[in-house]
Amino acid sequence: MTVDTKLPYEKEYISNYSADRNEPEWMKSLRLRALELVDTLPMPKPEKTNITKWNFDKFKHQSEGKKLDSLNDLPEDIQVFLDKENKNSNLVIQRNQSLAYQSLDNSLQEKGVILTDLSTALEKHSELVQRYYMKDAVAIDENRLTALHTALMNGGLFVYVPKNVVVEEPLQAIFWQEDPEVATFNHVIVVAEENSSLTYVENYISHNEQEEAVANIVTEVIAMDNASISFGAVDNFAKGTTVYVNRRGVAYRDASIDWALGQMNDGNTASENITHLIGDNSHSEAKTVTVGRGDQSQNFTAKIVHFGKQSEGYILQHGVMKDNASSIFNGIGKIEHGAAKSNAEQESRVLMLSKGARGDANPILLIDEDDVTAGHAASVGRVDPIQLYYLMSRGISQKEAERLIIHGFLAPVVNEIPITAVREQLTQVIEGKVY
Amino acid sequence: MAGSTLEIKDLHVSIEGGEILKGVNLTIKGGEFHAVMGPNGTGKSTLASAIMGHPKYEVTKGSILLDGEDVLEMEVDERAKAGLFLAMQYPSEISGVTNSDFLRSSINAQREEGDEISLMKFIKEMDKSMDELEMDKNMAQRYLNEGFSGGEKKRNEILQLMMLKPAIGILDEIDSGLDIDALKVVAKGINSLRNETFGCLMITHYQRLLDYITPDYVHVMMKGRVVKSGGPELAQRLEAEGYDWIKKELGIEDATVENA
Ligand SMILES: Nc1ncnc2c1ncn2[C@@H]1O[C@H](COP(=O)(O)OP(=O)(O)OP(=O)(O)O)[C@@H](O)[C@H]1O
Ligand SMILES: [Mg+2]
């Protein structure tokens, strides 16, 4: 491909950046290898959305953030995401690229649970991180953006739950891009070892209405044999940020990975959420909600690939589109040869609130095995006038009736978000975007 | 206050261009129970829907007044707030909205801002009404009418009626789909509302309902009009003899609305 925006980042810059952060040698060489690949690889090509004109190359790469002495110093609109129910005992807050706050319950620490920023993890658990970093889930050379991500990674998180450890309380991360121009090259790794389980919820927040910024995020989620991971997210990047977010899961035998993603960005977004069901009897549910508004263009690919026998995959995408927003929903179930007795279901539903909006639901089944079950459903529609009439006939105003119908439409996903505060917050964000 | 008066005068209603109601006249006062009967397809539900303001029904002529106020000028929600209630023949299903959230929004919609019903009081009232209607408490947390059986939907309509306490209640075939025991329970609920501030119009095909809820007036609709009115004895005669004698009396061959 032709790239007229040659990266302003050279080998030397990357080497220095890595050295400044005291990174292990393997990380530095991985970055440099990725940098060489950047200009040889094509951009990702999400189905039916042309992202070639989107800004992924112009950004400020570095920006520090101050430590938080107290959670009370957080702005109000971030405080609301905090998990007060669990006294914020398992929480990491990243401010720009710096670790601003960190807590992890003592008993979990004793059991060997790790919840820390990636930089610290590289320092303290270099081998463990290396074992998973761009290995089993995402590859550095998948496309130009994954290579760019690897070269310029500037933040992230490492979550690790050892064998047989069950973490009941949710683990939470807040990634706050306070500097309106800084890029988010965040890398999150979540690993649940054999027979372990965890719930993780992350929030991305920025406020750059005017300033242009880029988010290029890779998240790798690994569930070893019989492990289960519940992964929740509310993405809330402001209008100025162009987002590429790649969330990838790998589930081994009897493992499960369930996603509940609130994709509430205000800028152009390409989101790829792919889960590989490697092991027999593995399971994944991928549920996403989005509200599109303004002129934003978004592409959401949710894909579950079945390798293991008797693996179960269920995709549910719900979107509400208003103004001139346009969104493509690709729900892809792929069953590989040998994945006998597997089941793949996809459902994509889009609710249109205005004439200028565009929504496109594409459930896709790709099946290479005979002995399977699969199903899909899709719909694109408007608020049903008869439902409105019914609600209004009880005195409910048109606006409130629409609100109820929209919340009801999004409820199947919103209700899956694990932390109550985050779920309520997602509801608020939806409220703010719809009206 | 003595109760409200709903006056329907020379009401003509069209749907997708075809005229269905061809001049209906009817007055319902607080304290009165009216029954509307008539063969299938004669315009009974159309009348109910036009009163409530269903988006598909167009009033082409005539008027509907509630205590002198022009109902046809009001939006659907304003009609409800003015005191009208329609228990629908086919209530909508709304996914993701719990029955209880819906009910609370409905009650609060009829109250002033800042004077919303407290959650405790709401739950108490809902529990009480659900007990009276012998409804399973789980229905409160289920999504509105979603997957409800025919009879459960009807009970749920009456639950709303009992909690919203309108001035005029219109019940469209509230007895259809109810088993005999359920019919008694629902009738008891409706009867509990009987007083001079509540007027009621019941659309039904069967005397059975009227055995439990005795009407003061019975009207028969044919061809988009009220063709005969009388007391409770009229319903009994219809039950015994059917509609043929009225048709003969009025020289009607086909009672249904003939669309243009
Ligand atoms: N949406 C519609 N489109 C076309 N015609 C309609 C529509 N709704 C009602 N009609 C027609 O209007 C006429 C009256 O219907 P209505 O539902 O008022 O009858 P009804 O008296 O309530 O009958 P039933 O006893 O069967 O409930 C019927 O011929 C019906 O087919
Ligand atoms: Mg009818």
XYZ file of C-alpha atoms and ligand atoms in Angstrom:
727
model
C 0.000 0.000 0.000
C 1.030 3.577 -0.457
C 1.767 5.523 2.623
C 2.315 9.211 2.174
C 2.364 9.822 5.903
C 5.724 8.372 6.709
C 5.954 7.828 10.422
C 7.834 10.476 12.321
C 9.187 7.753 14.581
C 12.559 6.225 13.814
C 14.500 3.313 15.247
C 16.444 5.566 17.491
C 13.362 7.127 18.970
C 11.889 3.686 19.734
C 15.144 2.429 21.255
C 15.380 5.443 23.486
C 11.748 5.257 24.463
C 12.160 1.629 25.476
C 15.398 2.352 27.337
C 13.849 5.294 29.212
C 11.207 2.932 30.492
C 13.785 0.329 31.529
C 12.094 -2.275 29.401
C 13.556 -5.762 29.011
C 15.579 -6.442 25.912
C 12.916 -8.664 24.332
C 10.421 -5.825 24.393
C 12.819 -3.437 22.745
C 13.637 -5.847 19.946
C 9.966 -6.677 19.449
C 9.235 -2.961 19.078
C 12.011 -2.523 16.562
C 10.948 -5.556 14.567
C 7.392 -4.219 14.469
C 8.582 -0.791 13.385
C 10.250 -2.323 10.352
C 7.013 -4.089 9.466
C 4.760 -1.045 9.703
C 5.294 0.214 6.185
C 5.196 -3.229 4.620
C 1.767 -4.184 5.946
C -1.691 -3.226 4.703
C -4.256 -1.422 6.814
C -6.952 -3.645 8.327
C -9.962 -3.849 6.039
C -13.146 -3.980 8.059
C -16.041 -5.211 5.956
C -17.981 -2.363 4.286
C -16.167 0.540 5.974
C -13.329 2.397 4.353
C -10.914 3.475 7.067
C -8.020 4.423 4.816
C -8.684 8.159 5.249
C -8.936 7.968 9.015
C -6.147 9.457 11.039
C -4.051 6.716 12.592
C -0.660 8.304 12.061
C -0.827 11.842 13.422
C -0.600 12.046 17.183
C 1.504 12.928 20.155
C 3.129 9.791 21.485
C 4.166 10.700 25.002
C 2.475 12.378 27.890
C 2.928 11.782 31.567
C 0.110 11.959 34.095
C 0.234 12.932 37.746
C -0.223 10.430 40.523
C -3.531 10.584 42.323
C -3.188 11.085 46.056
C -6.822 10.310 46.530
C -9.614 9.003 44.361
C -11.496 12.137 45.340
C -9.135 14.087 43.088
C -10.631 12.396 40.051
C -13.031 14.465 37.976
C -16.678 13.791 38.763
C -17.367 12.086 35.439
C -14.692 9.500 36.176
C -15.509 8.985 39.840
C -18.909 7.716 38.816
C -17.291 4.650 37.266
C -15.674 3.587 40.523
C -16.791 0.338 42.063
C -17.864 1.691 45.440
C -19.628 -1.567 46.267
C -16.279 -3.276 46.493
C -14.515 -0.252 47.983
C -12.327 0.022 44.884
C -10.083 -2.615 46.356
C -8.948 -3.968 42.982
C -8.342 -1.004 40.785
C -5.760 0.471 38.458
C -6.060 3.985 37.094
C -3.833 5.027 34.257
C -3.608 8.748 33.604
C -2.213 9.422 30.154
C 0.672 6.955 30.196
C 1.367 6.875 33.884
C 0.133 4.714 36.654
C -1.892 7.086 38.818
C -3.528 4.757 41.277
C -3.297 1.116 42.158
C -4.863 -1.219 44.663
C -5.238 -4.941 44.977
C -6.772 -6.831 47.841
C -4.134 -8.409 50.125
C -5.657 -11.845 50.009
C -5.541 -11.783 46.214
C -1.908 -10.663 46.260
C -1.099 -13.583 48.530
C -2.711 -15.968 46.090
C -0.440 -14.645 43.359
C -3.013 -12.551 41.510
C -1.438 -9.745 39.477
C -3.253 -6.549 38.554
C -0.772 -3.904 37.520
C 0.192 -1.502 34.783
C 2.126 -3.047 31.944
C 5.284 -1.109 32.660
C 5.510 -2.476 36.200
C 4.605 -5.944 34.954
C 7.492 -5.795 32.460
C 9.804 -4.896 35.285
C 8.600 -7.479 37.789
C 7.196 -10.299 35.688
C 9.036 -9.953 32.419
C 8.977 -13.646 31.543
C 5.323 -14.049 32.304
C 4.417 -11.064 30.160
C 6.660 -12.280 27.370
C 4.894 -15.631 27.434
C 1.620 -13.956 26.364
C 2.518 -10.671 24.693
C 1.515 -10.860 21.009
C 1.812 -14.643 21.024
C -1.353 -16.739 21.189
C -3.910 -14.051 20.489
C -2.863 -11.116 18.301
C 0.168 -11.258 15.995
C 2.315 -8.187 15.386
C 2.136 -8.586 11.619
C -1.624 -8.892 11.206
C -1.827 -5.461 9.698
C -0.239 -2.058 9.732
C -2.028 -1.040 12.900
C -1.028 -4.061 14.966
C 2.581 -3.479 13.953
C 2.301 0.208 14.746
C 0.759 -0.690 18.069
C 3.620 -3.012 18.942
C 6.244 -0.462 17.994
C 4.657 2.373 19.937
C 2.850 0.699 22.845
C 2.717 3.371 25.539
C 0.532 1.978 28.289
C -1.599 -0.881 29.395
C -2.294 -3.468 31.970
C -1.384 -6.982 33.004
C -3.942 -9.153 34.755
C -2.963 -12.616 35.854
C -4.873 -15.149 37.928
C -2.943 -18.316 38.840
C -4.156 -21.873 38.653
C -7.196 -22.789 40.780
C -7.685 -19.241 42.052
C -11.215 -17.901 41.921
C -11.462 -14.122 42.085
C -14.953 -13.155 43.141
C -14.683 -9.358 43.187
C -14.312 -7.580 39.882
C -10.914 -6.261 38.813
C -11.190 -2.809 37.313
C -9.063 -0.555 35.148
C -9.677 3.038 34.171
C -7.666 4.458 31.288
C -7.993 8.199 31.425
C -6.564 10.175 28.518
C -6.370 13.494 30.266
C -4.051 15.085 27.708
C -6.344 15.810 24.766
C -3.674 15.120 22.189
C -1.956 12.047 23.465
C -2.314 8.759 21.665
C -3.515 5.631 23.445
C -1.390 2.694 22.383
C -2.712 0.592 25.186
C -1.962 -3.075 25.554
C -4.010 -5.159 27.967
C -3.310 -8.776 28.779
C -5.727 -10.826 30.844
C -4.715 -14.371 31.697
C -6.741 -16.896 33.667
C -4.739 -20.031 34.341
C -6.252 -23.507 34.584
C -9.415 -23.777 36.719
C -9.340 -20.118 37.647
C -11.942 -17.443 37.125
C -12.099 -13.670 37.086
C -14.220 -10.679 36.187
C -12.526 -7.694 34.618
C -14.018 -4.346 33.653
C -12.233 -1.527 31.854
C -13.167 2.045 31.015
C -11.549 4.303 28.441
C -12.249 8.000 28.840
C -11.090 11.097 26.999
C -12.465 14.610 26.564
C -10.898 15.840 23.330
C -13.740 17.400 21.350
C -11.522 19.485 19.071
C -8.020 18.063 19.343
C -7.208 15.064 17.218
C -5.909 11.946 18.875
C -5.562 8.265 18.092
C -6.325 5.151 20.068
C -4.737 1.950 18.833
C -5.570 -0.686 21.391
C -4.769 -4.369 21.580
C -6.294 -6.560 24.256
C -5.381 -10.211 24.644
C -7.538 -12.398 26.812
C -6.435 -15.948 27.513
C -8.539 -18.546 29.321
C -6.616 -21.751 29.982
C -8.321 -25.119 30.522
C -11.513 -24.832 32.512
C -10.937 -21.136 33.276
C -13.641 -18.564 32.945
C -13.335 -14.872 32.202
C -16.062 -12.292 32.253
C -14.837 -9.203 30.420
C -16.742 -5.918 30.544
C -15.837 -2.609 28.947
C -17.191 0.858 28.440
C -15.275 2.724 25.747
C -15.919 6.401 25.989
C -13.429 8.232 23.786
C -14.447 11.737 22.779
C -15.115 12.924 19.261
C -11.525 13.859 18.444
C -10.136 10.353 18.926
C -10.004 7.888 16.066
C -10.144 4.398 17.489
C -8.845 1.043 16.415
C -9.553 -1.495 19.117
C -8.654 -5.119 18.770
C -9.930 -7.354 21.553
C -8.978 -10.951 21.089
C -9.826 -13.973 23.196
C -8.389 -17.459 23.234
C -10.280 -20.160 25.120
C -8.864 -23.611 25.748
C -10.614 -26.803 26.877
C -13.792 -26.215 28.905
C -12.914 -22.529 29.172
C -15.264 -19.621 28.717
C -14.820 -15.988 27.756
C -17.837 -13.712 27.931
C -17.645 -10.188 26.605
C -19.998 -7.316 27.428
C -18.813 -4.258 25.544
C -20.386 -0.818 25.705
C -18.894 0.890 22.675
C -19.762 4.504 23.283
C -16.996 6.366 21.453
C -17.940 9.614 19.775
C -15.353 9.464 17.016
C -14.706 7.114 14.139
C -14.166 3.621 15.448
C -13.078 0.298 14.019
C -13.627 -2.413 16.591
C -12.599 -6.008 16.174
C -13.604 -8.501 18.838
C -12.512 -11.997 17.902
C -12.543 -15.087 20.088
C -10.854 -18.340 19.197
C -12.503 -21.332 20.769
C -9.493 -23.604 20.635
C -10.425 -26.220 23.210
C -13.180 -28.795 23.169
C -16.254 -27.661 25.005
C -15.127 -24.040 25.160
C -17.653 -21.261 25.185
C -17.946 -17.576 24.367
C -20.642 -14.948 24.397
C -19.874 -11.636 22.765
C -22.417 -8.952 23.549
C -21.996 -5.383 22.404
C -24.027 -2.199 22.466
C -23.377 1.034 20.716
C -25.001 4.385 20.141
C -23.913 6.279 17.038
C -24.460 10.007 16.699
C -23.255 13.058 14.810
C -21.304 12.191 11.691
C -19.320 9.351 13.163
C -18.628 6.226 11.190
C -18.119 2.962 13.019
C -17.439 -0.638 12.195
C -17.980 -3.412 14.709
C -16.798 -6.876 13.938
C -17.623 -9.569 16.434
C -16.287 -12.930 15.406
C -16.085 -16.297 17.108
C -13.973 -19.001 15.514
C -14.649 -22.595 16.528
C -11.766 -25.071 16.532
C -12.713 -27.247 19.506
C -15.459 -29.831 19.450
C -18.744 -28.953 21.105
C -17.728 -25.333 21.323
C -20.443 -22.749 21.779
C -20.395 -19.221 20.412
C -23.095 -16.600 20.724
C -22.830 -13.082 19.311
C -25.334 -10.375 20.151
C -24.871 -6.867 18.737
C -27.308 -4.062 19.468
C -26.934 -0.587 18.037
C -28.902 2.639 18.104
C -28.170 5.126 15.318
C -29.114 8.783 15.244
C -28.236 11.973 13.345
C -26.008 11.077 10.393
C -24.091 8.352 12.139
C -23.309 5.231 10.229
C -22.381 1.828 11.594
C -21.672 -1.563 10.182
C -22.208 -4.604 12.382
C -20.501 -7.765 11.266
C -21.346 -10.768 13.389
C -19.278 -13.663 12.151
C -19.464 -17.261 13.308
C -16.805 -19.496 11.807
C -16.704 -23.223 12.418
C -13.481 -24.919 11.351
C -13.265 -28.466 10.060
C -13.182 -30.853 13.002
C -15.158 -28.678 15.387
C -17.964 -31.211 15.446
C -21.128 -30.607 17.476
C -20.352 -26.942 17.759
C -23.010 -24.279 17.839
C -22.668 -20.765 16.405
C -25.350 -18.120 16.817
C -25.300 -14.488 15.750
C -27.830 -11.798 16.260
C -27.495 -8.188 15.118
C -30.187 -5.615 15.789
C -30.124 -1.971 14.814
C -32.604 0.690 15.851
C -32.657 3.792 13.657
C -33.700 7.082 15.202
C -33.278 9.385 12.223
C -33.539 9.418 8.471
C -29.917 10.388 7.935
C -28.507 7.526 9.981
C -27.243 4.339 8.470
C -27.046 0.938 10.074
C -26.072 -2.279 8.473
C -26.369 -5.644 10.192
C -24.470 -8.518 8.609
C -24.599 -11.817 10.381
C -22.255 -14.198 8.609
C -21.806 -17.943 9.022
C -18.758 -19.725 7.632
C -18.946 -23.444 8.223
C -16.393 -26.109 7.335
C -17.881 -28.965 9.291
C -21.075 -30.947 8.764
C -22.055 -31.929 12.260
C -22.894 -28.515 13.705
C -25.785 -26.237 14.529
C -25.907 -22.578 13.685
C -28.335 -19.749 13.405
C -28.512 -16.065 12.765
C -30.913 -13.188 12.920
C -30.681 -9.555 11.943
C -32.950 -6.585 11.844
C -32.734 -2.893 11.118
C -35.794 -0.930 12.110
C -37.304 2.129 13.658
C -39.082 2.629 16.945
C -42.410 0.811 16.558
C -45.249 3.386 16.513
C -47.654 0.863 18.032
C -45.323 0.293 20.988
C -45.056 4.063 21.390
C -48.828 4.352 21.299
C -49.188 1.665 23.951
C -46.784 3.376 26.344
C -48.226 6.829 25.675
C -51.751 5.530 26.285
C -50.689 5.239 29.918
C -49.728 8.891 30.083
C -46.035 8.461 29.333
C -44.721 11.275 27.121
C -43.394 10.474 23.684
C -39.860 11.312 24.745
C -40.020 9.111 27.824
C -41.687 6.331 25.849
C -38.885 6.417 23.286
C -36.375 6.392 26.095
C -37.958 3.295 27.623
C -38.040 1.501 24.282
C -34.398 2.339 23.546
C -33.218 1.255 26.989
C -35.258 -1.886 26.629
C -33.663 -2.520 23.277
C -30.170 -2.181 24.733
C -30.926 -3.965 28.010
C -29.873 -7.477 26.925
C -26.288 -6.236 26.731
C -26.253 -3.466 29.336
C -27.506 -5.914 31.962
C -24.458 -8.098 31.323
C -21.935 -5.461 32.434
C -20.444 -6.918 35.614
C -19.881 -3.914 37.918
C -23.073 -2.180 39.050
C -21.500 1.277 38.983
C -20.202 0.736 35.469
C -23.540 -0.610 34.318
C -25.314 2.419 35.717
C -22.713 4.636 34.142
C -23.165 2.992 30.786
C -26.880 3.670 31.138
C -26.067 7.329 31.822
C -23.743 7.506 28.849
C -26.445 6.022 26.635
C -28.895 8.552 28.027
C -26.505 11.382 27.244
C -25.917 10.182 23.716
C -29.495 9.449 22.779
C -30.818 12.854 23.906
C -66.482 15.829 42.217
C -69.215 13.913 40.484
C -67.147 12.222 37.824
C -66.340 12.869 34.214
C -68.414 12.764 31.058
C -67.180 11.390 27.757
C -69.278 12.481 24.793
C -68.877 10.927 21.373
C -70.816 12.714 18.657
C -71.306 11.631 15.046
C -67.872 10.026 14.998
C -66.527 9.000 11.592
C -63.231 7.145 11.469
C -61.158 5.900 8.539
C -58.240 3.577 8.358
C -56.001 3.604 5.317
C -58.685 5.465 3.409
C -61.608 3.148 4.193
C -64.358 4.514 6.419
C -65.027 2.204 9.342
C -67.038 4.251 11.807
C -69.964 5.993 10.190
C -71.408 8.253 12.809
C -71.178 6.891 16.342
C -73.014 8.657 19.164
C -72.414 7.636 22.762
C -72.197 9.354 26.134
C -70.591 7.820 29.211
C -70.789 9.443 32.619
C -68.948 8.792 35.846
C -70.642 5.990 37.759
C -72.087 4.383 34.603
C -71.126 1.027 33.131
C -71.790 0.628 29.423
C -71.437 -2.544 27.398
C -70.808 -2.458 23.658
C -71.576 -5.631 21.783
C -71.820 -6.565 18.136
C -70.662 -9.077 15.567
C -66.998 -9.312 14.534
C -65.694 -6.549 12.339
C -68.381 -4.005 13.124
C -66.089 -1.290 14.460
C -65.959 -1.831 18.228
C -62.173 -1.832 18.550
C -62.019 0.998 16.056
C -64.170 3.087 18.360
C -61.947 2.299 21.343
C -58.764 3.008 19.371
C -60.070 6.284 17.985
C -60.938 7.477 21.484
C -57.399 6.714 22.704
C -55.710 8.157 19.588
C -54.202 5.130 17.843
C -51.884 6.474 15.113
C -53.493 4.430 12.320
C -57.034 5.669 12.829
C -58.071 8.951 11.300
C -61.082 10.803 12.587
C -62.712 12.407 9.563
C -65.798 13.866 11.180
C -67.474 14.310 14.537
C -66.159 15.003 18.003
C -65.037 13.432 21.249
C -65.273 15.569 24.351
C -64.164 14.789 27.873
C -65.813 17.187 30.296
C -66.150 19.573 27.390
C -62.467 19.366 26.426
C -61.685 18.382 22.852
C -60.045 14.974 23.100
C -59.192 14.906 19.400
C -56.857 17.854 19.919
C -54.861 15.932 22.517
C -51.821 13.718 22.051
C -52.200 10.140 23.230
C -50.385 10.787 26.513
C -52.485 13.876 27.144
C -55.652 11.817 26.725
C -54.392 9.422 29.382
C -53.519 12.291 31.685
C -56.969 13.782 31.121
C -58.423 10.547 32.534
C -58.900 8.101 29.660
C -57.695 4.511 29.805
C -57.940 1.752 27.218
C -57.361 -1.885 28.091
C -56.385 -3.082 24.654
C -57.610 -6.125 22.803
C -54.016 -6.816 21.742
C -51.531 -5.126 24.108
C -47.998 -4.529 22.761
C -44.995 -6.473 23.972
C -41.996 -4.347 24.901
C -38.732 -6.124 25.418
C -36.203 -4.949 27.982
C -38.709 -2.796 29.906
C -39.908 -4.446 33.087
C -43.561 -4.417 33.891
C -42.824 -2.661 37.148
C -40.652 0.072 35.589
C -43.375 0.674 33.047
C -46.091 0.895 35.687
C -44.075 3.276 37.804
C -43.348 5.505 34.806
C -47.061 5.482 34.001
C -48.057 6.474 37.501
C -45.393 9.166 37.690
C -46.394 10.521 34.301
C -49.776 11.378 35.794
C -48.259 13.168 38.774
C -46.511 16.481 39.027
C -42.758 16.645 38.729
C -41.258 16.451 42.216
C -44.324 14.568 43.457
C -43.309 11.141 42.146
C -44.575 8.106 43.979
C -42.000 6.686 46.385
C -40.598 3.301 45.519
C -41.922 1.805 48.757
C -45.415 3.080 48.241
C -45.386 1.959 44.632
C -44.313 -1.567 45.514
C -46.961 -1.761 48.215
C -49.708 -0.673 45.861
C -48.543 -2.956 43.114
C -48.347 -5.923 45.476
C -51.832 -5.214 46.694
C -53.309 -4.988 43.197
C -51.438 -8.066 42.056
C -52.791 -9.971 45.036
C -56.317 -8.915 44.190
C -55.820 -10.123 40.636
C -54.101 -13.290 41.863
C -51.092 -12.536 39.681
C -47.723 -14.185 40.144
C -45.336 -11.629 41.705
C -42.679 -12.545 39.156
C -44.801 -10.815 36.532
C -43.614 -7.492 37.964
C -40.032 -8.140 36.948
C -40.817 -9.697 33.584
C -40.550 -7.620 30.450
C -43.765 -5.848 29.556
C -46.203 -8.399 28.092
C -43.306 -10.286 26.537
C -44.187 -13.949 26.381
C -47.306 -13.367 28.516
C -50.137 -15.770 27.781
C -53.361 -14.294 26.436
C -54.949 -14.372 29.862
C -51.876 -12.921 31.567
C -51.913 -9.980 29.175
C -55.528 -9.266 30.020
C -54.856 -9.409 33.736
C -51.924 -7.106 33.228
C -54.177 -4.583 31.496
C -56.511 -4.655 34.486
C -53.547 -4.301 36.841
C -52.734 -1.053 35.036
C -56.358 0.039 35.189
C -56.481 -0.541 38.923
C -53.256 1.293 39.589
C -53.894 4.253 37.286
C -57.507 4.789 38.413
C -58.738 6.660 35.341
C -61.961 8.656 35.105
C -63.136 6.645 32.100
C -62.004 3.082 31.441
C -62.534 1.410 28.080
C -62.062 -2.351 28.164
C -61.771 -4.046 24.788
C -62.642 -7.728 25.109
C -61.085 -8.001 28.514
C -62.834 -11.350 28.902
C -61.366 -13.042 25.850
C -58.671 -15.527 26.696
C -59.589 -15.650 30.383
C -60.542 -18.931 31.989
C -63.624 -18.957 34.210
C -61.744 -18.457 37.453
C -59.651 -15.686 35.978
C -62.781 -13.991 34.666
C -64.207 -13.886 38.194
C -60.975 -12.476 39.580
C -60.731 -9.805 36.899
C -64.407 -8.914 37.274
C -63.887 -8.478 40.996
C -61.001 -6.119 40.270
C -63.095 -4.062 37.885
C -66.056 -3.995 40.252
C -63.796 -2.698 42.994
C -63.431 0.468 40.918
C -67.168 1.010 40.730
C -68.069 4.391 42.149
C -69.446 7.623 40.852
C -66.085 8.955 39.710
C -65.435 6.005 37.404
C -67.194 5.475 34.095
C -66.653 2.313 32.098
C -67.186 1.078 28.571
C -66.807 -2.665 28.125
C -66.571 -4.222 24.704
C -67.537 -7.858 24.846
C -69.064 -10.706 22.917
C -70.416 -12.596 25.881
C -73.102 -12.293 28.487
C -70.701 -14.207 30.761
C -68.721 -11.046 31.581
C -71.926 -9.098 32.131
C -73.088 -11.718 34.628
C -70.258 -10.574 36.835
C -70.205 -6.906 35.922
C -73.743 -5.734 35.431
C -73.953 -2.920 32.879
C -76.334 -0.013 33.170
C -76.570 0.296 29.391
C -76.003 -2.077 26.500
C -75.277 -0.911 22.951
C -75.107 -2.931 19.771
C -72.800 -1.925 16.937
C -73.283 -2.871 13.320
C -71.875 -1.372 10.144
C -69.835 1.177 12.058
C -72.738 2.604 14.052
C -74.554 2.044 17.311
C -77.771 0.552 15.988
C -79.525 -0.308 19.209
C -79.268 0.616 22.875
C -81.014 -0.711 25.924
C -80.585 -2.009 29.443
C -78.992 -5.250 30.677
C -81.923 -7.249 29.300
C -80.748 -6.449 25.772
C -77.531 -8.376 26.368
C -79.498 -11.309 27.721
C -81.673 -11.419 24.635
C -78.575 -11.308 22.402
C -77.079 -14.190 24.336
C -80.255 -16.204 23.838
C -81.167 -15.265 20.279
C -78.066 -13.908 18.578
C -78.051 -10.847 16.327
C -80.457 -11.966 13.595
C -83.518 -10.361 15.075
C -81.799 -6.965 15.180
C -80.626 -7.325 11.619
C -84.154 -8.214 10.553
C -85.603 -5.363 12.520
C -83.237 -2.917 10.858
C -83.106 -4.558 7.459
C -79.354 -5.252 7.663
C -77.958 -8.209 5.750
C -74.254 -8.012 6.484
C -73.391 -6.357 9.789
C -69.690 -5.810 9.062
C -68.320 -2.536 7.877
C -68.286 -2.483 4.110
C -65.175 -0.704 3.047
C -65.457 1.696 0.168
N -55.315 -1.858 10.255
C -56.418 -2.096 9.521
N -56.330 -2.108 8.171
C -57.437 -2.352 7.416
N -58.637 -2.603 7.946
C -58.765 -2.610 9.265
C -57.667 -2.347 10.130
N -58.094 -2.407 11.392
C -59.407 -2.692 11.329
N -59.808 -2.813 10.063
C -61.159 -3.190 9.615
O -62.106 -2.397 10.259
C -63.256 -3.162 10.547
C -63.641 -3.017 11.993
O -62.614 -3.581 12.797
P -62.673 -3.590 14.375
O -61.377 -4.109 14.865
O -63.083 -2.259 14.858
O -63.827 -4.662 14.630
P -64.413 -5.212 15.986
O -65.823 -4.817 16.002
O -63.574 -4.792 17.133
O -64.288 -6.778 15.727
P -63.952 -7.975 16.756
O -65.203 -8.275 17.463
O -63.586 -9.081 15.843
O -62.838 -7.545 17.642
C -62.939 -4.590 10.135
O -63.515 -4.848 8.878
C -61.439 -4.601 10.032
O -61.002 -5.520 9.072
Mg -62.230 -5.796 18.367
